[in-house]
Tab-separated table of C-alpha atoms in Angstrom:
chain	number	residue	atom	x	y	z
A	1	THR	CA	10.726	26.499	69.184
A	2	THR	CA	8.867	23.256	68.558
A	3	THR	CA	6.559	25.047	66.171
A	4	THR	CA	9.537	26.528	64.352
A	5	THR	CA	11.219	23.098	64.105
A	6	THR	CA	7.985	21.501	62.871
A	7	THR	CA	7.496	24.271	60.338
A	8	THR	CA	11.092	23.964	59.168
A	9	THR	CA	10.764	20.160	58.886
A	10	THR	CA	7.454	20.530	57.051
A	11	MET	CA	8.972	23.083	54.688
A	12	SER	CA	12.034	20.939	54.032
A	13	VAL	CA	9.880	17.847	53.327
A	14	ALA	CA	7.542	19.906	51.137
A	15	SER	CA	10.526	21.554	49.482
A	16	GLY	CA	12.015	18.131	48.699
A	17	TRP	CA	8.672	17.095	47.182
A	18	ASP	CA	8.549	20.359	45.201
A	19	ASN	CA	12.096	19.840	43.929
A	20	GLU	CA	11.304	16.268	42.869
A	21	TYR	CA	8.105	17.451	41.126
A	22	ALA	CA	10.032	20.217	39.325
A	23	ARG	CA	12.670	17.674	38.179
A	24	LEU	CA	9.973	15.313	36.871
A	25	ALA	CA	8.120	18.180	35.164
A	26	ARG	CA	11.347	19.193	33.369
A	27	ALA	CA	11.944	15.572	32.348
A	28	ALA	CA	8.384	15.300	31.013
A	29	SER	CA	8.830	18.539	29.073
A	30	GLN	CA	12.085	17.274	27.552
A	31	MET	CA	10.425	13.984	26.651
A	32	ARG	CA	7.556	15.847	24.938
A	33	THR	CA	10.105	17.812	22.951
A	34	ARG	CA	11.996	14.664	21.888
A	35	GLY	CA	8.870	12.542	21.502
A	36	PHE	CA	7.624	10.017	24.005
A	37	SER	CA	8.170	6.939	21.877
A	38	SER	CA	11.900	7.598	21.605
A	39	ASP	CA	12.817	6.564	25.172
A	40	VAL	CA	10.688	3.909	26.875
A	41	GLN	CA	12.912	3.712	29.988
A	42	SER	CA	12.633	7.459	30.617
A	43	LYS	CA	8.867	7.226	30.269
A	44	GLN	CA	8.736	4.364	32.773
A	45	ALA	CA	11.019	6.282	35.160
A	46	LEU	CA	8.754	9.327	34.847
A	47	GLN	CA	5.630	7.281	35.599
A	48	ALA	CA	7.353	5.634	38.597
A	49	GLY	CA	8.499	9.030	39.927
A	50	LEU	CA	4.995	10.471	39.584
A	51	ALA	CA	3.511	7.442	41.363
A	52	ARG	CA	6.099	7.890	44.156
A	53	LEU	CA	5.209	11.604	44.495
A	54	ASP	CA	1.509	10.755	44.612
A	55	SER	CA	2.060	8.220	47.391
A	56	GLN	CA	4.229	10.687	49.367
A	57	LEU	CA	1.431	13.258	49.388
A	58	ASP	CA	-0.445	11.378	52.098
A	59	GLN	CA	2.653	11.425	54.307
A	60	LEU	CA	3.373	15.146	53.950
A	61	PRO	CA	2.275	17.362	56.821
A	62	LEU	CA	0.229	19.669	54.590
A	63	THR	CA	-3.324	20.948	54.617
A	64	GLY	CA	-5.978	19.068	52.700
A	65	ASN	CA	-6.256	21.831	50.097
A	66	GLU	CA	-2.499	21.843	49.553
A	67	VAL	CA	-2.434	18.030	49.202
A	68	ASP	CA	-5.324	18.196	46.705
A	69	ARG	CA	-3.581	20.920	44.697
A	70	ARG	CA	-0.357	18.921	44.521
A	71	ARG	CA	-2.273	15.740	43.633
A	72	ARG	CA	-3.915	17.589	40.708
A	73	LEU	CA	-0.443	18.702	39.561
A	74	VAL	CA	0.770	15.088	39.585
A	75	GLN	CA	-2.384	13.867	37.823
A	76	HIS	CA	-2.057	16.576	35.185
A	77	LEU	CA	1.544	15.578	34.524
A	78	GLN	CA	0.529	11.903	34.309
A	79	SER	CA	-2.369	12.596	31.952
A	80	SER	CA	-0.320	14.922	29.731
A	81	SER	CA	2.345	12.248	29.362
A	82	SER	CA	-0.351	9.683	28.490
A	83	VAL	CA	-1.984	12.032	25.975
A	84	GLN	CA	1.381	12.877	24.435
A	85	SER	CA	2.218	9.186	24.256
A	86	ALA	CA	-1.105	8.416	22.572
A	87	MET	CA	-0.590	11.290	20.135
A	88	GLN	CA	2.916	10.044	19.364
A	89	GLN	CA	1.538	6.562	18.721
A	90	GLN	CA	-1.096	8.038	16.413
A	91	ASP	CA	1.597	10.024	14.607
A	92	ASP	CA	3.662	6.853	14.205
A	93	MET	CA	0.639	4.977	12.836
A	94	ILE	CA	-0.137	7.827	10.434
A	95	ASP	CA	3.483	7.729	9.253
A	96	GLU	CA	3.192	3.982	8.681
A	97	LEU	CA	-0.075	4.516	6.789
A	98	ALA	CA	1.594	7.171	4.646
A	99	VAL	CA	4.371	4.732	3.779
A	100	GLY	CA	1.762	2.073	2.951
A	101	VAL	CA	-0.199	4.506	0.780
A	102	GLY	CA	3.027	5.424	-1.025
A	103	ARG	CA	3.717	1.759	-1.724
A	104	LEU	CA	0.139	1.274	-2.957
A	105	LYS	CA	0.539	4.275	-5.237
A	106	ASN	CA	3.722	2.817	-6.713
A	107	GLN	CA	2.089	-0.578	-7.167
A	108	THR	CA	-0.983	0.906	-8.850
A	109	GLN	CA	1.255	2.890	-11.202
A	110	LEU	CA	3.151	-0.283	-12.084
A	111	ILE	CA	-0.113	-2.152	-12.616
A	112	GLY	CA	-1.411	0.709	-14.770
A	113	ASP	CA	1.789	0.708	-16.843
A	114	GLU	CA	1.570	-3.053	-17.287
A	115	ALA	CA	-2.115	-2.826	-18.268
A	116	ASN	CA	-1.259	-0.165	-20.874
A	117	MET	CA	1.512	-2.395	-22.208
A	118	HIS	CA	-0.959	-5.297	-22.515
A	119	VAL	CA	-3.472	-3.036	-24.287
A	120	ASN	CA	-0.766	-2.006	-26.774
A	121	LEU	CA	0.216	-5.647	-27.326
A	122	LEU	CA	-3.425	-6.617	-27.886
A	123	ASN	CA	-3.898	-3.740	-30.338
A	124	ASP	CA	-0.773	-4.830	-32.252
A	125	MET	CA	-2.014	-8.414	-32.264
A	126	GLU	CA	-5.431	-7.265	-33.506
A	127	ASP	CA	-3.764	-5.327	-36.338
A	128	HIS	CA	-1.695	-8.380	-37.299
A	129	ILE	CA	-4.774	-10.591	-37.171
A	130	ASP	CA	-6.662	-8.163	-39.423
A	131	VAL	CA	-3.788	-8.166	-41.949
A	132	ALA	CA	-3.570	-11.965	-41.803
A	133	GLN	CA	-7.371	-12.295	-42.220
A	134	GLU	CA	-7.330	-9.998	-45.248
A	135	GLY	CA	-4.468	-12.008	-46.755
A	136	LEU	CA	-6.287	-15.276	-46.040
A	137	ASP	CA	-9.519	-13.971	-47.595
A	138	MET	CA	-7.656	-12.823	-50.700
A	139	GLU	CA	-5.855	-16.154	-51.055
A	140	THR	CA	-9.137	-18.029	-50.546
A	141	ARG	CA	-10.796	-16.033	-53.345
A	142	ARG	CA	-7.798	-16.582	-55.595
A	143	ALA	CA	-7.782	-20.309	-54.867
A	144	ALA	CA	-11.498	-20.543	-55.552
A	145	GLN	CA	-11.113	-18.677	-58.812
A	146	LEU	CA	-8.127	-20.787	-59.779
A	147	LYS	CA	-10.057	-23.923	-58.914
A	148	GLU	CA	-12.983	-22.791	-60.954
A	149	ASN	CA	-10.825	-21.808	-63.906
A	150	SER	CA	-8.568	-24.847	-63.892
A	151	SER	CA	-11.228	-27.455	-63.324
A	152	LEU	CA	-13.362	-26.309	-66.295
A	153	TRP	CA	-10.383	-26.043	-68.576
A	154	LYS	CA	-9.159	-29.485	-67.577
A	155	LEU	CA	-12.613	-30.946	-68.047
A	156	TYR	CA	-12.868	-29.414	-71.500
A	157	MET	CA	-9.441	-30.804	-72.368
A	158	ILE	CA	-10.361	-34.248	-71.061
A	159	ILE	CA	-13.644	-34.203	-73.007
A	160	ALA	CA	-11.806	-33.080	-76.146
A	161	GLY	CA	-9.146	-35.766	-75.644
A	162	LEU	CA	-11.720	-38.500	-75.057
A	163	GLY	CA	-13.714	-37.326	-78.044
A	164	MET	CA	-10.664	-37.614	-80.280
A	165	LEU	CA	-9.816	-40.995	-78.890
A	166	PHE	CA	-13.363	-42.136	-79.587
A	167	ILE	CA	-13.147	-40.942	-83.131
A	168	LEU	CA	-9.791	-42.611	-83.563
A	169	LEU	CA	-11.120	-45.889	-82.201
A	170	ILE	CA	-14.070	-45.727	-84.494
A	171	LEU	CA	-11.842	-45.064	-87.493
A	172	THR	CA	-9.454	-47.864	-86.589
A	173	GLY	CA	-12.326	-50.220	-86.011
A	174	LEU	CA	-13.855	-49.423	-89.399
A	175	SER	CA	-10.631	-49.860	-91.260
A	176	LYS	CA	-10.225	-53.418	-90.235
């Protein structure tokens, strides 16, 4: 009867441990489905429950092989939650990088558009400068030609006028 009571007690303690492990495994599975980063409190509760199960293993009246098997189950659940958490963090970082790359793309497009606008403005300015330079060259040639033409004509007129004045002075000086 003592053996039966011990076996029943052992089974009920082990069954309680098994039930708690099954509950935590379901919670971990649900968290993986939802994503680990969504609920920090649930993740902490899961880690605390797994640590509690691990510490209870030494107190269970089980064989060494059975304790080792259950410890591997707990460790597997702990490591899978850590791996899933790390993967979720990597996914979050990749999402942030994608957003950053999108912003960079938009900025480079804006910079490219602005550079094209500046190129067009510079081309227009170059065209206007060419037209102005041609106009200035033409006016310079015209002014030089006008200067050349008007200065010789004026000089000839001045010489002719002075020559007549000289003749007139000579004639008035001789008549007296």
